[in-house]
Structures are given as C-alpha cells and as structure tokens.
CSV table of C-alpha atoms in Angstrom, one decimal:
chain,number,residue,atom,x,y,z
A,1,MET,CA,-14.6,83.7,-91.3
A,2,PRO,CA,-14.1,87.0,-93.2
A,3,GLY,CA,-17.5,86.9,-94.9
A,4,ALA,CA,-19.4,86.5,-91.7
A,5,ARG,CA,-17.2,89.2,-90.1
A,6,ASP,CA,-17.9,91.6,-92.9
A,7,SER,CA,-21.6,90.9,-92.8
A,8,ARG,CA,-21.6,91.5,-89.0
A,9,ALA,CA,-19.7,94.7,-89.5
A,10,ARG,CA,-22.2,96.0,-91.9
A,11,VAL,CA,-25.1,95.2,-89.6
A,12,ALA,CA,-23.3,96.6,-86.6
A,13,ARG,CA,-22.6,99.9,-88.4
A,14,ARG,CA,-26.2,100.1,-89.6
A,15,ILE,CA,-27.5,99.6,-86.0
A,16,ALA,CA,-24.9,102.1,-84.6
A,17,THR,CA,-25.8,104.7,-87.3
A,18,ALA,CA,-29.5,104.3,-86.5
A,19,ALA,CA,-28.7,104.7,-82.8
A,20,ALA,CA,-26.8,107.9,-83.5
A,21,TYR,CA,-29.4,109.4,-85.8
A,22,GLY,CA,-32.5,108.2,-84.0
A,23,GLY,CA,-33.6,105.6,-86.6
A,24,GLY,CA,-36.6,103.5,-85.5
A,25,GLY,CA,-36.9,100.7,-88.0
A,26,LEU,CA,-34.3,98.2,-86.8
A,27,GLY,CA,-35.1,95.7,-84.1
A,28,LEU,CA,-33.1,92.8,-82.7
A,29,LEU,CA,-35.8,90.3,-83.8
A,30,GLY,CA,-38.5,89.9,-86.4
A,31,VAL,CA,-42.0,89.5,-84.9
A,32,GLY,CA,-42.1,85.7,-85.6
A,33,LEU,CA,-38.7,85.1,-84.1
A,34,VAL,CA,-39.6,87.1,-81.0
A,35,GLY,CA,-42.4,84.7,-80.2
A,36,LEU,CA,-40.3,81.6,-80.9
A,37,LEU,CA,-37.3,82.8,-78.8
A,38,LEU,CA,-39.6,83.8,-75.9
A,39,THR,CA,-41.3,80.4,-76.0
A,40,GLU,CA,-37.9,78.7,-76.0
A,41,SER,CA,-36.8,80.9,-73.2
A,42,ARG,CA,-39.8,79.9,-71.0
A,43,LEU,CA,-39.0,76.3,-71.6
A,44,ALA,CA,-35.4,76.9,-70.6
A,45,ILE,CA,-36.4,78.6,-67.4
A,46,GLN,CA,-38.6,75.6,-66.5
A,47,ALA,CA,-35.6,73.4,-67.2
A,48,ILE,CA,-33.0,75.2,-65.1
A,49,GLY,CA,-35.1,77.2,-62.5
A,50,VAL,CA,-34.6,80.7,-61.4
A,51,LEU,CA,-32.3,82.0,-58.6
A,52,GLU,CA,-34.3,83.6,-55.9
A,53,THR,CA,-31.4,85.1,-54.0
A,54,VAL,CA,-30.1,88.6,-54.4
A,55,PRO,CA,-26.5,89.5,-55.1
A,56,PRO,CA,-24.4,90.3,-51.9
A,57,LYS,CA,-23.6,94.0,-51.3
A,58,ALA,CA,-19.9,94.5,-52.0
A,59,ASP,CA,-19.5,98.3,-51.9
A,60,GLY,CA,-16.5,99.4,-49.8
A,61,VAL,CA,-12.8,100.1,-49.9
A,62,TYR,CA,-10.4,97.4,-51.1
A,63,GLY,CA,-6.7,96.9,-51.2
A,64,GLU,CA,-5.5,99.1,-48.4
A,65,ALA,CA,-2.8,96.5,-47.8
A,66,PHE,CA,-1.4,97.3,-51.3
A,67,ALA,CA,-0.9,101.0,-50.6
A,68,ASP,CA,2.7,102.3,-51.2
A,69,ARG,CA,3.7,103.1,-47.6
A,70,SER,CA,6.8,105.0,-48.9
A,71,ALA,CA,4.7,107.6,-50.7
A,72,ALA,CA,2.3,110.2,-49.5
A,73,PRO,CA,-1.2,108.8,-48.8
A,74,GLN,CA,-3.6,109.0,-51.8
A,75,PRO,CA,-7.4,109.0,-51.7
A,76,PRO,CA,-8.9,105.8,-53.1
A,77,LEU,CA,-9.6,105.4,-56.7
A,78,VAL,CA,-13.3,105.1,-57.3
A,79,LEU,CA,-14.5,102.2,-59.4
A,80,ALA,CA,-18.2,102.1,-60.5
A,81,VAL,CA,-19.9,99.0,-61.8
A,82,LEU,CA,-23.1,99.3,-63.8
A,83,GLY,CA,-25.3,96.9,-65.7
A,84,ASP,CA,-27.1,93.7,-65.1
A,85,SER,CA,-26.6,90.6,-62.9
A,86,THR,CA,-23.2,90.0,-64.5
A,87,GLY,CA,-22.0,93.2,-62.8
A,88,ALA,CA,-24.1,92.7,-59.7
A,89,GLY,CA,-22.8,89.2,-59.0
A,90,LEU,CA,-26.0,87.2,-58.9
A,91,GLY,CA,-25.2,83.6,-58.1
A,92,VAL,CA,-22.5,84.0,-55.4
A,93,ALA,CA,-23.0,84.0,-51.6
A,94,ARG,CA,-20.2,86.3,-50.5
A,95,ALA,CA,-19.4,89.9,-51.3
A,96,ARG,CA,-15.8,89.1,-52.0
A,97,GLU,CA,-16.8,86.8,-54.8
A,98,THR,CA,-18.6,89.4,-56.9
A,99,PRO,CA,-16.9,90.7,-60.0
A,100,GLY,CA,-17.0,94.2,-58.6
A,101,ALA,CA,-15.0,93.1,-55.5
A,102,LEU,CA,-12.6,91.1,-57.6
A,103,LEU,CA,-12.0,94.0,-60.0
A,104,ALA,CA,-11.6,96.5,-57.1
A,105,ALA,CA,-9.0,94.3,-55.4
A,106,GLY,CA,-7.2,93.6,-58.6
A,107,LEU,CA,-7.0,97.3,-59.5
A,108,ALA,CA,-5.8,98.1,-56.1
A,109,SER,CA,-3.0,95.6,-56.3
A,110,VAL,CA,-1.8,97.1,-59.7
A,111,ALA,CA,-2.3,100.7,-58.6
A,112,GLU,CA,-0.8,100.2,-55.2
A,113,ARG,CA,-3.6,102.3,-54.0
A,114,PRO,CA,-6.9,101.7,-52.3
A,115,VAL,CA,-10.0,101.4,-54.5
A,116,GLN,CA,-13.5,102.3,-53.5
A,117,LEU,CA,-16.2,100.2,-55.1
A,118,VAL,CA,-19.6,101.6,-56.0
A,119,ASN,CA,-21.8,98.9,-57.5
A,120,VAL,CA,-25.1,100.1,-58.9
A,121,ALA,CA,-25.7,97.1,-61.3
A,122,ARG,CA,-29.0,95.4,-60.9
A,123,SER,CA,-30.4,92.0,-61.9
A,124,GLY,CA,-32.6,92.3,-65.0
A,125,GLY,CA,-30.9,95.5,-66.0
A,126,ARG,CA,-31.2,96.7,-69.6
A,127,SER,CA,-29.6,99.5,-71.4
A,128,ALA,CA,-32.6,101.6,-70.7
A,129,ASP,CA,-31.7,101.4,-67.0
A,130,LEU,CA,-28.3,102.8,-67.3
A,131,SER,CA,-29.5,106.4,-67.0
A,132,GLY,CA,-30.9,105.7,-63.6
A,133,GLN,CA,-27.8,103.9,-62.5
A,134,LEU,CA,-25.7,106.9,-63.7
A,135,GLU,CA,-27.6,109.1,-61.3
A,136,GLN,CA,-26.5,106.8,-58.5
A,137,ALA,CA,-22.9,106.5,-59.6
A,138,LEU,CA,-21.9,110.0,-60.7
A,139,PRO,CA,-22.2,111.6,-57.3
A,140,HIS,CA,-19.3,109.4,-56.2
A,141,ARG,CA,-17.1,110.9,-58.9
A,142,PRO,CA,-15.8,107.6,-60.3
A,143,ASP,CA,-12.3,107.4,-61.9
A,144,VAL,CA,-13.3,104.3,-64.0
A,145,ALA,CA,-16.5,102.5,-64.7
A,146,VAL,CA,-17.2,99.0,-65.8
A,147,ILE,CA,-20.5,98.4,-67.6
A,148,MET,CA,-21.8,94.9,-68.3
A,149,ILE,CA,-25.0,95.0,-70.3
A,150,GLY,CA,-26.9,93.6,-73.3
A,151,ALA,CA,-28.2,90.1,-72.6
A,152,ASN,CA,-31.6,91.3,-71.3
A,153,ASP,CA,-31.9,93.7,-74.3
A,154,VAL,CA,-31.8,90.6,-76.5
A,155,THR,CA,-34.0,88.3,-74.4
A,156,ARG,CA,-36.6,91.1,-74.0
A,157,HIS,CA,-36.3,92.1,-77.6
A,158,SER,CA,-35.3,95.7,-77.1
A,159,PRO,CA,-34.9,97.6,-80.4
A,160,ALA,CA,-31.2,97.3,-81.1
A,161,GLN,CA,-30.6,100.9,-82.1
A,162,VAL,CA,-32.3,102.1,-79.0
A,163,ALA,CA,-30.3,99.9,-76.7
A,164,VAL,CA,-27.1,100.9,-78.4
A,165,ARG,CA,-27.9,104.6,-78.2
A,166,GLN,CA,-28.7,104.3,-74.5
A,167,LEU,CA,-25.4,102.6,-73.9
A,168,GLY,CA,-23.5,105.2,-76.0
A,169,GLU,CA,-25.2,108.1,-74.0
A,170,ALA,CA,-24.2,106.5,-70.7
A,171,VAL,CA,-20.5,106.2,-71.9
A,172,ALA,CA,-20.5,109.8,-73.1
A,173,ALA,CA,-22.0,111.0,-69.8
A,174,LEU,CA,-19.3,109.2,-67.8
A,175,ARG,CA,-16.5,110.5,-70.1
A,176,ALA,CA,-17.9,114.0,-69.8
A,177,ASN,CA,-17.4,113.7,-66.0
A,178,GLY,CA,-13.8,112.6,-66.4
A,179,CYS,CA,-14.4,108.9,-65.9
A,180,GLU,CA,-12.7,106.2,-68.0
A,181,VAL,CA,-15.1,103.5,-69.2
A,182,VAL,CA,-14.7,99.7,-70.0
A,183,VAL,CA,-17.8,97.9,-71.3
A,184,GLY,CA,-18.2,94.1,-71.3
A,185,THR,CA,-20.3,93.6,-74.4
A,186,CYS,CA,-23.3,91.4,-74.8
A,187,PRO,CA,-22.4,87.8,-74.2
A,188,ASP,CA,-23.0,85.1,-76.9
A,189,LEU,CA,-26.4,83.8,-76.0
A,190,GLY,CA,-26.0,81.0,-78.5
A,191,THR,CA,-23.8,79.1,-76.0
A,192,ILE,CA,-26.8,78.4,-73.6
A,193,LYS,CA,-27.5,74.7,-74.0
A,194,PRO,CA,-31.2,74.9,-72.9
A,195,VAL,CA,-31.8,77.1,-75.9
A,196,ARG,CA,-31.9,74.5,-78.7
A,197,PRO,CA,-31.2,74.8,-82.4
A,198,PRO,CA,-32.3,76.5,-84.6
A,199,LEU,CA,-33.1,79.2,-82.0
A,200,ARG,CA,-29.6,78.8,-80.5
A,201,TRP,CA,-28.2,80.0,-83.9
A,202,VAL,CA,-30.6,82.9,-83.9
A,203,ALA,CA,-29.6,83.9,-80.4
A,204,ARG,CA,-25.9,83.7,-81.3
A,205,ARG,CA,-26.4,85.9,-84.3
A,206,LEU,CA,-28.4,88.5,-82.5
A,207,SER,CA,-26.1,88.8,-79.5
A,208,ARG,CA,-23.0,89.1,-81.6
A,209,GLN,CA,-24.6,91.8,-83.8
A,210,LEU,CA,-25.6,93.7,-80.6
A,211,ALA,CA,-22.1,93.2,-79.2
A,212,ALA,CA,-20.5,94.6,-82.4
A,213,ALA,CA,-22.9,97.6,-82.5
A,214,GLN,CA,-22.2,98.3,-78.8
A,215,THR,CA,-18.5,98.3,-79.5
A,216,ILE,CA,-18.9,100.9,-82.3
A,217,ALA,CA,-20.9,103.2,-80.0
A,218,VAL,CA,-18.6,102.8,-77.0
A,219,VAL,CA,-15.4,103.4,-78.9
A,220,GLU,CA,-16.9,106.5,-80.7
A,221,ALA,CA,-18.0,107.8,-77.3
A,222,GLY,CA,-14.5,107.5,-75.9
A,223,GLY,CA,-14.6,104.2,-74.0
A,224,ARG,CA,-13.2,100.8,-74.8
A,225,THR,CA,-14.8,97.3,-74.8
A,226,VAL,CA,-13.9,93.8,-73.9
A,227,SER,CA,-15.8,91.0,-75.7
A,228,LEU,CA,-17.3,88.5,-73.2
A,229,GLY,CA,-18.7,86.3,-75.9
A,230,SER,CA,-18.3,82.6,-75.1
A,231,LEU,CA,-15.4,83.4,-72.8
A,232,LEU,CA,-15.9,80.5,-70.4
A,233,GLY,CA,-17.4,78.0,-72.8
A,234,PRO,CA,-14.9,75.1,-72.3
A,235,GLU,CA,-14.6,75.7,-68.6
A,236,PHE,CA,-18.4,75.4,-68.1
A,237,ALA,CA,-18.7,72.4,-70.3
A,238,ALA,CA,-16.1,70.5,-68.3
A,239,ARG,CA,-16.4,71.9,-64.8
A,240,PRO,CA,-19.9,72.0,-63.1
A,241,GLU,CA,-18.4,74.0,-60.2
A,242,MET,CA,-18.3,77.0,-62.6
A,243,PHE,CA,-22.1,77.2,-62.3
A,244,ALA,CA,-24.2,78.7,-59.5
A,245,ALA,CA,-27.0,76.6,-58.0
A,246,ASP,CA,-29.3,77.2,-61.0
A,247,ARG,CA,-26.7,75.8,-63.5
A,248,TYR,CA,-27.2,79.1,-65.3
A,249,HIS,CA,-25.4,82.0,-63.6
A,250,PRO,CA,-21.7,81.9,-63.0
A,251,SER,CA,-20.3,80.7,-59.7
A,252,ALA,CA,-17.5,82.4,-57.8
A,253,GLN,CA,-15.0,80.6,-60.1
A,254,GLY,CA,-16.9,81.7,-63.1
A,255,TYR,CA,-16.9,85.3,-62.1
A,256,ALA,CA,-13.3,85.3,-61.2
A,257,THR,CA,-12.4,84.1,-64.7
A,258,ALA,CA,-14.5,86.7,-66.4
A,259,SER,CA,-13.1,89.4,-64.1
A,260,MET,CA,-9.6,88.5,-65.1
A,261,ALA,CA,-10.5,89.1,-68.7
A,262,VAL,CA,-11.7,92.6,-67.9
A,263,LEU,CA,-9.1,93.7,-65.3
A,264,PRO,CA,-6.2,94.4,-67.7
A,265,SER,CA,-8.3,96.7,-69.7
A,266,VAL,CA,-9.5,98.5,-66.6
A,267,CYS,CA,-5.9,99.0,-65.5
A,268,ALA,CA,-4.8,100.1,-69.0
A,269,THR,CA,-7.5,102.7,-69.3
A,270,LEU,CA,-6.0,104.4,-66.2
A,271,GLY,CA,-2.5,104.1,-67.5
A,272,LEU,CA,-1.6,101.5,-65.0
A,273,TRP,CA,-0.9,98.4,-67.1
A,274,PRO,CA,2.9,97.6,-66.9
A,275,GLU,CA,4.6,98.9,-70.0
A,276,GLU,CA,6.9,95.9,-70.3
A,277,GLU,CA,3.8,93.7,-70.7
A,278,ARG,CA,2.2,95.9,-73.5
A,279,PRO,CA,1.1,95.3,-76.1
A,280,SER,CA,0.2,91.6,-75.9
A,281,ALA,CA,-0.4,89.5,-78.9
A,282,LEU,CA,-2.6,91.2,-81.5
A,283,VAL,CA,-5.7,89.4,-82.8
A,284,PRO,CA,-4.6,87.4,-85.9
A,285,GLY,CA,-5.5,88.9,-89.2
A,286,GLY,CA,-5.3,92.5,-88.3
A,287,THR,CA,-4.0,95.2,-85.9
A,288,VAL,CA,-5.5,98.6,-86.7
A,289,LEU,CA,-8.9,98.2,-88.4
A,290,PRO,CA,-11.9,100.3,-89.2
A,291,VAL,CA,-13.9,100.4,-86.0
A,292,ALA,CA,-16.9,98.5,-87.5
A,293,VAL,CA,-14.6,95.7,-88.7
A,294,ALA,CA,-12.8,95.6,-85.4
A,295,ALA,CA,-16.1,95.4,-83.6
A,296,ALA,CA,-17.3,92.5,-85.7
A,297,THR,CA,-14.0,90.7,-85.2
A,298,ALA,CA,-14.1,91.1,-81.4
A,299,ALA,CA,-17.7,89.9,-81.2
A,300,GLY,CA,-16.6,86.5,-82.5
A,301,ARG,CA,-13.5,86.3,-80.4
A,302,ALA,CA,-14.0,86.3,-76.6
A,303,GLY,CA,-11.7,88.3,-74.4
A,304,THR,CA,-10.8,90.8,-77.2
A,305,GLU,CA,-10.3,94.5,-76.3
A,306,VAL,CA,-11.3,97.2,-78.7
A,307,ALA,CA,-10.0,100.8,-78.2
A,308,ALA,CA,-9.7,103.8,-80.5
A,309,VAL,CA,-6.4,104.3,-82.1
A,310,GLU,CA,-4.3,107.0,-80.5
A,311,ALA,CA,-2.7,108.2,-83.7
A,312,GLU,CA,-2.6,111.6,-85.4
A,313,GLY,CA,-5.4,111.9,-87.9
A,314,ALA,CA,-6.8,108.4,-87.1
A,315,GLY,CA,-9.7,109.5,-84.9
A,316,ARG,CA,-12.2,107.0,-83.5
A,317,ARG,CA,-13.1,105.6,-86.9
A,318,TRP,CA,-10.1,103.2,-86.5
A,319,ALA,CA,-9.5,100.8,-83.6
A,320,LEU,CA,-6.9,98.5,-82.3
A,321,LEU,CA,-7.7,94.9,-81.2
A,322,ARG,CA,-5.6,93.1,-78.6
A,323,HIS,CA,-5.7,90.2,-76.2
A,324,ARG,CA,-4.1,91.5,-73.1
A,325,LEU,CA,-2.2,89.2,-70.8
A,326,ARG,CA,-4.3,88.1,-67.8
A,327,ILE,CA,-2.9,88.3,-64.3
A,328,GLY,CA,-4.0,86.4,-61.3
A,329,LEU,CA,-6.3,88.3,-58.9
A,330,PRO,CA,-4.8,89.0,-55.5
A,331,GLY,CA,-5.0,86.6,-52.6
A,332,PRO,CA,-6.6,86.9,-49.2
A,333,GLU,CA,-4.5,89.9,-48.2
A,334,GLY,CA,-6.0,92.0,-51.1
A,335,GLY,CA,-9.3,93.5,-50.0
A,336,LYS,CA,-11.1,94.9,-47.0
A,337,GLU,CA,-14.9,94.7,-46.8
A,338,ALA,CA,-17.5,93.3,-44.6
A,339,GLY,CA,-17.7,90.0,-46.3
A,340,GLY,CA,-14.1,89.1,-46.2
A,341,ASP,CA,-11.1,89.3,-48.6
A,342,PRO,CA,-11.3,88.9,-52.4
A,343,ASP,CA,-10.4,85.6,-53.8
A,344,GLY,CA,-8.6,84.9,-57.0
A,345,GLY,CA,-8.3,82.1,-59.5
A,346,PRO,CA,-6.7,81.0,-62.7
A,347,GLY,CA,-7.8,82.4,-66.1
A,348,THR,CA,-8.8,80.4,-69.1
A,349,ASP,CA,-8.1,80.7,-72.7
A,350,PRO,CA,-10.9,82.1,-74.9
A,351,ASP,CA,-12.8,79.6,-77.0
A,352,THR,CA,-15.4,80.2,-79.6
A,353,ASP,CA,-16.9,76.7,-79.7
A,354,PRO,CA,-20.6,77.3,-80.3
A,355,GLY,CA,-21.6,74.2,-78.6
A,356,ASN,CA,-20.3,75.0,-75.2
A,357,THR,CA,-22.1,76.8,-72.3
A,358,SER,CA,-20.6,80.1,-71.2
A,359,ALA,CA,-20.4,81.8,-67.9
A,360,SER,CA,-20.7,85.1,-69.5
A,361,SER,CA,-23.7,84.0,-71.6
A,362,HIS,CA,-25.9,83.3,-68.6
A,363,ALA,CA,-28.9,85.4,-69.7
A,364,GLY,CA,-30.2,83.4,-72.6
A,365,ALA,CA,-33.4,82.3,-70.9
A,366,GLY,CA,-34.1,85.0,-68.4
A,367,ASP,CA,-32.9,88.1,-66.7
A,368,ALA,CA,-29.3,88.8,-66.3
C-alpha cells in the first residue's frame, strides 16, 4: 500500500539520517514493547527449542571444474560472508549445504573461475560485530562480500540508528578496499508463528523499518541490497522439510532457496550476470525511485534488489528496484571442499503473506 510504503520510507530516512549524523534518540522499540517482545521471545524459545549444534566450516575453494580450460589460469575470486547464523549456515549438517558454499559454487559456475570462500559470519551476530568480522575478512582481499544481518539487532533491541550506522561503516570499509558488497537485509520477523499477535505485527513493523533503513545506508555507501523479507513463507508453511531440527532455522533446502535469491545480485555486482538476461521484470509501480522510497518498497517485497542508479547526475539518492531471474545452483560437479560438493535446488516465488513462516525470518525468538 502506498501509504504504508511512504510512512516506512519516512521512518527509514529518519533512522538513516540519525545513523549518519550520530543521533541517539531513536530506538527500535519503546521500553514497554521491549519487555513484551522479550517475554514473547522467551515463550517462543520454550516452544521450539534451541539448536545446540555449530554451523559446519565451509571455507575453501569451489568450482575448479568450471574453470575455462581454454584461457590462461586465473586466481580464484574471493567471496567473504559476514553476519549472523543466516550467513554461517546454522541448521545444516554438511559444509556444502551452507549458504556460503552454495553462493561460492554458484558464482564459480557463472564466472567460469574458481571461488575461494571466507566465511566469518557467526551465530548471534549483530551489526556491532561486523567490525570484528571485517578484521578477519579484509586480509583475504575479498572481491565481493555478502552480509546477512539485522534479526538480532531487532530481538536484542539494538538502537536502530546505531545498527544502521555500523552496517554502513562496514560496507564503506569494504568498498574502500575494492570489494563489492551485497547485503541481505533484516528478515520479516512477523512471519514467525510462535510470536503471536499483536507482537507479531510489532515485530513485522520493526524488522521492515530496519530493513528499509539498512538499504538506504548500504546504497549510499556504495553497496546493493536484496530483501529477504518473507521470502520463503509459502514454502515453509507447506513443506516441513524446509526447517532444521528446531523448526526455526532453515534446512538445506531453505538455505538453497534463499541463496538463489542473492546469487544473481552477487554475480551482477561483479559484472558477470548475462546481459541477455538483464534487466528482469521491474517491481510494479516504479523503476527509478528516491532511495528511501525504493528501500521501503523493497522491505515489503521479498527478493527485491536495490542498487544506486548509474546515471549522470542521479547520484545515490536515486535507486533502481528489480527482481532478477533466479538460476539453479550447480549440481554435484560444482564445488570442491572437505564436506563434499554443493547441492542445488529449485527457487520459489516471493510471497508477502504475513501469516506464513519464513526461512529467512528465523531469528524472531532468539539468536540468528
């Protein structure tokens, strides 16, 4: 709805402005709502349990089988993954099933070049942790970085302007080191079924506001975003196998679907997306929009990419929204790492049904 989008755009711009200028008065939650949401979160944790496993280590070189044998050998592209458990892959048992491994194998297949994966994402990660993760990632000189962050900033009631500033600083640092950046924005926590109304509606509003503010900061720092939102809502409602054992984090199939939404943007930011397949269908209702309006629109439509307009005089105050075509991830011949070869799986269409449970919205009750 235009009214809701415009309201979300105003709030997002206000948060992003406070982040840029060090404002301290804006939080994600009022004091009363903080207590209520934390209480509801504790109940949800009791209902679904907590995974006690750790994500498998997936660092390594992927896609050597895709290298162009007719050309001179090239060093691997370096892909860094930062963020929380969504980036780390909590909930799967094999390294090849983590989103980092899937993205590395997918990127290698498009680039026809090996890809080295450096994954520094950690379960429970918040935007405040990105500076430490950067210290681990930058020595590897990444060509492209994927950041998945935000859910824990909401559930641990981090001040929105602080979290957004920390994310923007991380993107700026990566860009200053010649690294392209794609950020998977805060998922829609209102899709978590154990969080019941009215707190579900509060969680949805807060997470979408944060996602929109994140997009403004990322685009203005030189990166691009992909809205995770309620990306896998219909899949999770209908297919229990999309869940991990805790019915809360994504399973291997869930991570594969989310990775396929991010992969085209990762390829595009390196200039590798096939020209004949660009641009894909634009988001209905607009093409080039003010960045705050583009951010608000994307926050309510999962799978939407937002990037600065590359037009003379437009600058980064304007942005283009698009849904890129998703391609299947490579099969067993794709990757090479200790755990085996990356798997693939079919994508799903985005859905914004607020009643469905989302793979990318797994952090509503605990740490992502």
